[in-house]
PDB file of C-alpha atoms in Angstrom:
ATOM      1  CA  UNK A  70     -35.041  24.181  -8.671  1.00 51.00           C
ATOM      2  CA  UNK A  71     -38.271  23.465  -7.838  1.00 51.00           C
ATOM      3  CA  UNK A  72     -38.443  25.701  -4.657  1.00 55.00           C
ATOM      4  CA  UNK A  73     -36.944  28.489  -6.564  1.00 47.00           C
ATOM      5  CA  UNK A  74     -39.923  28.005  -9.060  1.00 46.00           C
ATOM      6  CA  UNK A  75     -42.441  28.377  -7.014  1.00 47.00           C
ATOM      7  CA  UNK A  76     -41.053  31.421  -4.708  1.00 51.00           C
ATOM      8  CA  UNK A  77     -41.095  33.178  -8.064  1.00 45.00           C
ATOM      9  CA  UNK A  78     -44.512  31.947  -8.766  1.00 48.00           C
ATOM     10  CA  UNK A  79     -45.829  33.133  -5.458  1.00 48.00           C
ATOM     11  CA  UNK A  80     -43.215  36.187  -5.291  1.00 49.00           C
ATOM     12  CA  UNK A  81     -45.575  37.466  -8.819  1.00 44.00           C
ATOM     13  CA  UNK A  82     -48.446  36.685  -7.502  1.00 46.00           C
ATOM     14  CA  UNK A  83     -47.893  38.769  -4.640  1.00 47.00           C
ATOM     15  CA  UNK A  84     -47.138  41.653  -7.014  1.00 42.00           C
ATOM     16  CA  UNK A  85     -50.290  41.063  -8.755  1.00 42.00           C
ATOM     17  CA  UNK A  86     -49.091  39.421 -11.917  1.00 38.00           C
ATOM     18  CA  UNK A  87     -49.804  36.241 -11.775  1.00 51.00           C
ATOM     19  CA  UNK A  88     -52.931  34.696 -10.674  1.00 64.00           C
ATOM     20  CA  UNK A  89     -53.394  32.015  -8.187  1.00 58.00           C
ATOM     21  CA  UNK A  90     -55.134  29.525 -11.602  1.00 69.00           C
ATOM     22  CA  UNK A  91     -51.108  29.595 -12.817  1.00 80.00           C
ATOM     23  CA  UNK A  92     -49.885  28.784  -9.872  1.00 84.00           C
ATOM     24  CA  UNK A  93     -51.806  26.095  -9.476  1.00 87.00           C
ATOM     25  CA  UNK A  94     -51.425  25.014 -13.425  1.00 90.00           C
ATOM     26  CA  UNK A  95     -47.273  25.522 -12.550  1.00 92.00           C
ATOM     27  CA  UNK A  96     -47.648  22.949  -9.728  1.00 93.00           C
ATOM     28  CA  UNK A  97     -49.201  20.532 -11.797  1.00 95.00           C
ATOM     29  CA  UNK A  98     -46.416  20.918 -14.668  1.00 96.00           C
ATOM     30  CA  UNK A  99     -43.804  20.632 -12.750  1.00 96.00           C
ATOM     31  CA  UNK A 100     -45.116  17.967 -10.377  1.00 97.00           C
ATOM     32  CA  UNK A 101     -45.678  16.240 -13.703  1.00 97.00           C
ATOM     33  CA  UNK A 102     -42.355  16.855 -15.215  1.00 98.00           C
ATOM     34  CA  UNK A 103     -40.809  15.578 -11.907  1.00 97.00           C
ATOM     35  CA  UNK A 104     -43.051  12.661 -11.861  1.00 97.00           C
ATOM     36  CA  UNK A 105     -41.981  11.346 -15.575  1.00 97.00           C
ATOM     37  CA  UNK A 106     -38.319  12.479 -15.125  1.00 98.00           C
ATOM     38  CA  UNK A 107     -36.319   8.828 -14.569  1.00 97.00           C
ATOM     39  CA  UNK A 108     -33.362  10.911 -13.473  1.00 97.00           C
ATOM     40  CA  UNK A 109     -34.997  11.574 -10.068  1.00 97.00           C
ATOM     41  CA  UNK A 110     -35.250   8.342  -7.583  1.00 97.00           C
ATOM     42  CA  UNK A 111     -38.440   6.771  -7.340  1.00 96.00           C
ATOM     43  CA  UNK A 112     -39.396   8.516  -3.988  1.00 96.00           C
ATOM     44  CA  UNK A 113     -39.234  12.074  -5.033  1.00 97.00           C
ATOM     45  CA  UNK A 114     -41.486  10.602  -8.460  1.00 98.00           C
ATOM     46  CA  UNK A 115     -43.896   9.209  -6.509  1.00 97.00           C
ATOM     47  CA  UNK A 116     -44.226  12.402  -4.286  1.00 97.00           C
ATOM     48  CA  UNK A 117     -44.585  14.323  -7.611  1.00 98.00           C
ATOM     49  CA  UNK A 118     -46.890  11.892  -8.774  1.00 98.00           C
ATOM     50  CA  UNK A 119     -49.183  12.087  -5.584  1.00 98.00           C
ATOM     51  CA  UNK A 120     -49.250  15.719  -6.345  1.00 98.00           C
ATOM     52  CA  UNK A 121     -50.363  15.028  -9.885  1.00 98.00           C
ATOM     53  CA  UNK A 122     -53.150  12.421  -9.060  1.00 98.00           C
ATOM     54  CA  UNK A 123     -54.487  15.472  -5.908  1.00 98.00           C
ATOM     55  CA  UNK A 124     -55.102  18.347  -8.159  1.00 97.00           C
ATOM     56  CA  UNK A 125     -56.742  15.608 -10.416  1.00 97.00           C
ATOM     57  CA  UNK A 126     -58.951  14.428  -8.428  1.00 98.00           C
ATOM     58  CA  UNK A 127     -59.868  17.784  -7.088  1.00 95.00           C
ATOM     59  CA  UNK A 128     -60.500  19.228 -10.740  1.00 92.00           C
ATOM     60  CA  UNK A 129     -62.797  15.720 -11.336  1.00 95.00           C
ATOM     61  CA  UNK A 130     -64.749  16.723  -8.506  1.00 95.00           C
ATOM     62  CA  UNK A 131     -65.007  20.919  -9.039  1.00 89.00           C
ATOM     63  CA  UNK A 132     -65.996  19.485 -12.562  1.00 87.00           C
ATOM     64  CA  UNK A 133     -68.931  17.216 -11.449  1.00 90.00           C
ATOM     65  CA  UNK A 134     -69.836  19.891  -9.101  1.00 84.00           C
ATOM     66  CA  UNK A 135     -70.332  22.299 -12.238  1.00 81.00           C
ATOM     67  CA  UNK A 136     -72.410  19.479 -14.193  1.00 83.00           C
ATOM     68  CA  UNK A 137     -74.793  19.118 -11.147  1.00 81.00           C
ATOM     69  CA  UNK A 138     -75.068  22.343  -9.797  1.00 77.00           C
ATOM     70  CA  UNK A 139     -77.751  24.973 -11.618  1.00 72.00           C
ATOM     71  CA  UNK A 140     -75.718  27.009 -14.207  1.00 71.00           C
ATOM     72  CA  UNK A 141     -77.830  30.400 -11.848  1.00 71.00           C
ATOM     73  CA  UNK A 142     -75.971  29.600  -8.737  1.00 69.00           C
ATOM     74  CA  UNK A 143     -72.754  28.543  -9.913  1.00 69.00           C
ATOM     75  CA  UNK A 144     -70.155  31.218  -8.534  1.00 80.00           C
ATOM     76  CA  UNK A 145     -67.112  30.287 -11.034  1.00 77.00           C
ATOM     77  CA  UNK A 146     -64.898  32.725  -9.300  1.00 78.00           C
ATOM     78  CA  UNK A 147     -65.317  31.359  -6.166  1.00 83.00           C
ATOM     79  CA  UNK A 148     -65.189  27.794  -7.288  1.00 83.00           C
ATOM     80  CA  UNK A 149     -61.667  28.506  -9.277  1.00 80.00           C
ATOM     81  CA  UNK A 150     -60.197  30.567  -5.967  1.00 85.00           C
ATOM     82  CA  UNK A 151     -60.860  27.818  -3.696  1.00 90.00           C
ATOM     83  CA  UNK A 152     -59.657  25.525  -6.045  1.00 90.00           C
ATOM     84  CA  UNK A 153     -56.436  27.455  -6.719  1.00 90.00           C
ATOM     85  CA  UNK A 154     -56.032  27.308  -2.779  1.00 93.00           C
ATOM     86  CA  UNK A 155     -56.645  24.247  -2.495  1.00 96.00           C
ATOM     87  CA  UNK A 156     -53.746  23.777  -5.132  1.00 95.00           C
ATOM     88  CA  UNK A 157     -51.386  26.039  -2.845  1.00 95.00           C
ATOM     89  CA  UNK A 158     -52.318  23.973   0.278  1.00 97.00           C
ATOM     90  CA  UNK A 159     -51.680  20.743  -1.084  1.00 98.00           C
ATOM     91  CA  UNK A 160     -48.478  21.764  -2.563  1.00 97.00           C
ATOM     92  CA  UNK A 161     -47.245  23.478   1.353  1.00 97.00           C
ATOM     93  CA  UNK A 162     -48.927  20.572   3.291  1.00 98.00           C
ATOM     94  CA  UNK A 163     -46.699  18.154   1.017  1.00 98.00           C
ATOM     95  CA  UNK A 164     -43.388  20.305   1.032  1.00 98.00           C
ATOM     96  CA  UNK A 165     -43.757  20.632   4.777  1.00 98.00           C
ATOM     97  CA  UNK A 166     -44.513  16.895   4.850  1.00 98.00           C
ATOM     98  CA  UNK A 167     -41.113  15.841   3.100  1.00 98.00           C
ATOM     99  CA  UNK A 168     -39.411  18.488   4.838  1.00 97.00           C
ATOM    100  CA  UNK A 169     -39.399  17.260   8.555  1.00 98.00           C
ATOM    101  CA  UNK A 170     -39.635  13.417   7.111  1.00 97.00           C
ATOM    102  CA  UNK A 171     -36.495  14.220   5.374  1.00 96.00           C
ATOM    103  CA  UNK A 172     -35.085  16.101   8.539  1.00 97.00           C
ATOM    104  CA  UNK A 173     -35.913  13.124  11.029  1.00 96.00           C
ATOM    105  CA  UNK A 174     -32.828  11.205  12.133  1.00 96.00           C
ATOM    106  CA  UNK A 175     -34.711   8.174  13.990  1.00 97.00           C
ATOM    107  CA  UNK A 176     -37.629   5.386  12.567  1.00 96.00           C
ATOM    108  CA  UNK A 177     -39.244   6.846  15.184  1.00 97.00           C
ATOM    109  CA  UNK A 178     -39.546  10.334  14.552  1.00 97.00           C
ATOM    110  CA  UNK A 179     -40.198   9.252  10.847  1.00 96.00           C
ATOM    111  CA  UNK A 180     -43.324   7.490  11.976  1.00 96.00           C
ATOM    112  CA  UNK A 181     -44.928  10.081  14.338  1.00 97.00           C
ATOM    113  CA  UNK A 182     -44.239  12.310  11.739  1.00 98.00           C
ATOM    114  CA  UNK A 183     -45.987   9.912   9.203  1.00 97.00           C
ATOM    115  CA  UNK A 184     -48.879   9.406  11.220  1.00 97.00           C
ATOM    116  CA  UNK A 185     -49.178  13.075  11.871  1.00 98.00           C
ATOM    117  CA  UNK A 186     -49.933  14.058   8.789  1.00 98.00           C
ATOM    118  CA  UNK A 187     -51.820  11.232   7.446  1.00 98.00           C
ATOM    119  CA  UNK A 188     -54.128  11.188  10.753  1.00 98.00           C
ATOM    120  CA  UNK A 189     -54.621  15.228   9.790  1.00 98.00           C
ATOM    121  CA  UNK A 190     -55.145  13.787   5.533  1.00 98.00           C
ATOM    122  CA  UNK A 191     -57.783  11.604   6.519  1.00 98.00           C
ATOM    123  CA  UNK A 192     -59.428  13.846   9.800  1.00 98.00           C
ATOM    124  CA  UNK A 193     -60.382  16.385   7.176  1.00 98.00           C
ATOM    125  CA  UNK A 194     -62.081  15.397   3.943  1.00 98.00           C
ATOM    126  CA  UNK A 195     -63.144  17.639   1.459  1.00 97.00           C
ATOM    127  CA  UNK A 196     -65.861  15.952  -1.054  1.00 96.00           C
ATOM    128  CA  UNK A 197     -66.624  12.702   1.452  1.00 97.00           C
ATOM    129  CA  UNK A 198     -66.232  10.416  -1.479  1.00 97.00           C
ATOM    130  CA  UNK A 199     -67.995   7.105  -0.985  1.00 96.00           C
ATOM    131  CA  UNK A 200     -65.247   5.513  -3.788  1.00 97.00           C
ATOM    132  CA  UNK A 201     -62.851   4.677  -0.576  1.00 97.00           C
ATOM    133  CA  UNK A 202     -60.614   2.535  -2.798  1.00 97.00           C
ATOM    134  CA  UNK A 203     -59.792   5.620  -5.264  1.00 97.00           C
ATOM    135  CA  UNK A 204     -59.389   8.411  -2.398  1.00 98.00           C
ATOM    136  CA  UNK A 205     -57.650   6.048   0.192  1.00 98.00           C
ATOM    137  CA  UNK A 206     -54.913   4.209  -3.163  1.00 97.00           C
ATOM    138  CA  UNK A 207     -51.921   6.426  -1.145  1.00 97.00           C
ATOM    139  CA  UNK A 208     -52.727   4.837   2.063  1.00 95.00           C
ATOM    140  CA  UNK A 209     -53.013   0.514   1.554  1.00 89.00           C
ATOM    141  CA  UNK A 210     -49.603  -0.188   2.621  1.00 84.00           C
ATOM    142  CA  UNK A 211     -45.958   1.476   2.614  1.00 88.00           C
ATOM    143  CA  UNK A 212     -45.619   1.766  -0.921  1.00 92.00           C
ATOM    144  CA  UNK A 213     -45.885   5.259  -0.809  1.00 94.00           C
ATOM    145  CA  UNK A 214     -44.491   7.873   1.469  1.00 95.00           C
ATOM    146  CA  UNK A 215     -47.337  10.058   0.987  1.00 97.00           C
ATOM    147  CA  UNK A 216     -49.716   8.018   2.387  1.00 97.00           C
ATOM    148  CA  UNK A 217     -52.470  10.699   2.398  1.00 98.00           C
ATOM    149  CA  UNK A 218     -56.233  10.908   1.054  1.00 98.00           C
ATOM    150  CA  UNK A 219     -56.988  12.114  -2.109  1.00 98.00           C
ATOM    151  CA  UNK A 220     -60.263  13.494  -0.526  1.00 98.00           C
ATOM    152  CA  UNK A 221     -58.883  15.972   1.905  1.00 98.00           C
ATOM    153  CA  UNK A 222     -59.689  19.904   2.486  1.00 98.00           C
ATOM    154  CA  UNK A 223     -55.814  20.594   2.167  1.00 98.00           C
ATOM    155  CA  UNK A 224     -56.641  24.225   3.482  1.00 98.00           C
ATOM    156  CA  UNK A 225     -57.741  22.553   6.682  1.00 98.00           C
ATOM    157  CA  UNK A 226     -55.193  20.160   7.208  1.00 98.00           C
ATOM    158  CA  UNK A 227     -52.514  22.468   6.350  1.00 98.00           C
ATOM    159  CA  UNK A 228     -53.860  24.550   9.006  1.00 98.00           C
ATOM    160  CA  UNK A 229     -53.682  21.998  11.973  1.00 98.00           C
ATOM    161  CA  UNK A 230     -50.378  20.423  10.303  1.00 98.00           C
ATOM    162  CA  UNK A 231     -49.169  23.782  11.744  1.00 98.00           C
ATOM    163  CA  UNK A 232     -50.894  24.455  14.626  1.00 98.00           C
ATOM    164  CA  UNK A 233     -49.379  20.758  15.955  1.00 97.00           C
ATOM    165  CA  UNK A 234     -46.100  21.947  14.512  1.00 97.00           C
ATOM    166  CA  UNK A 235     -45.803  24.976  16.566  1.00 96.00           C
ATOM    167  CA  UNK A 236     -45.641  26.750  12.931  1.00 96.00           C
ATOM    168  CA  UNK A 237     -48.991  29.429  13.255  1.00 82.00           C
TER     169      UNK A 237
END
């Protein structure tokens, strides 16, 4: 359902109907709805949730950005796009993510695959957040299976996800 969604999200925007602020705002709904929904195991909440807790950090940080940058050279437009793409990558990066994890018949292949994308997460940060605690809460342990930075250029690291993949 929720791949259906969001080729119909992106299938509008391509027409020119849709901009890419809803598509970001319909990842975060439905990431949230996921996230709450106790009819979905615990893994694909968490995943949903780690989606939720991404484009909220990033929208803390375009926020403080706006409050300490002059109001004269603020580009809103630009700020929102990037944003919004940053939205998009996050949401691909993760899809991709559970995609092959899910695919992966060994512990091993699980693992490489793991530390593939977490090595990309944390090889490309966005904001370089001093608050290591908040930006690195996915990573302490194996409580999560997205064990990625908060604080990562998901444009970037989608990028070289896919160039390792073979997927360019």
């Amino acid at each position: 359902m929720k791949k259906v969604l969001f080729a119909l999200a992106l299938a509008i925007m391509s027409v020119g109907y849709a901009s890419a602020q809803e598509i970001k705002q319909e990842i975060y709904k439905m990431s949230e709805e996921v996230a709450q929904d106790k009819s979905k195991s615990l893994e694909v909440r968490k995943v949903a949730q780690f989606k939720v807790d991404a484009i909220t950090y990033m929208n803390t940080k375009m926020l403080e950005k706006i409050t300490s940058t002059s109001k004269d050279s603020l580009d809103y437009v630009a700020m929102v796009t990037e944003e919004d793409n940053q939205a998009i990558a996050l949401y691909n990066f993760v899809h991709i993510y559970v995609t092959k994890i899910g695919r992966a018949t060994k512990t091993k292949e699980r693992e490489r695959i793991l530390a593939l994308f977490k090595r990309v997460s944390l090889a490309n940060p966005r904001f370089y957040d001093e608050d290591q605690e908040l930006v690195l809460a996915y990573c302490k342990g194996d409580r999560y299976i997205t064990q990625f930075s908060l604080d990562t250029d998901w444009v970037k690291a989608l990028a070289e996800v896919k160039k390792e993949l073979g997927m360019d």
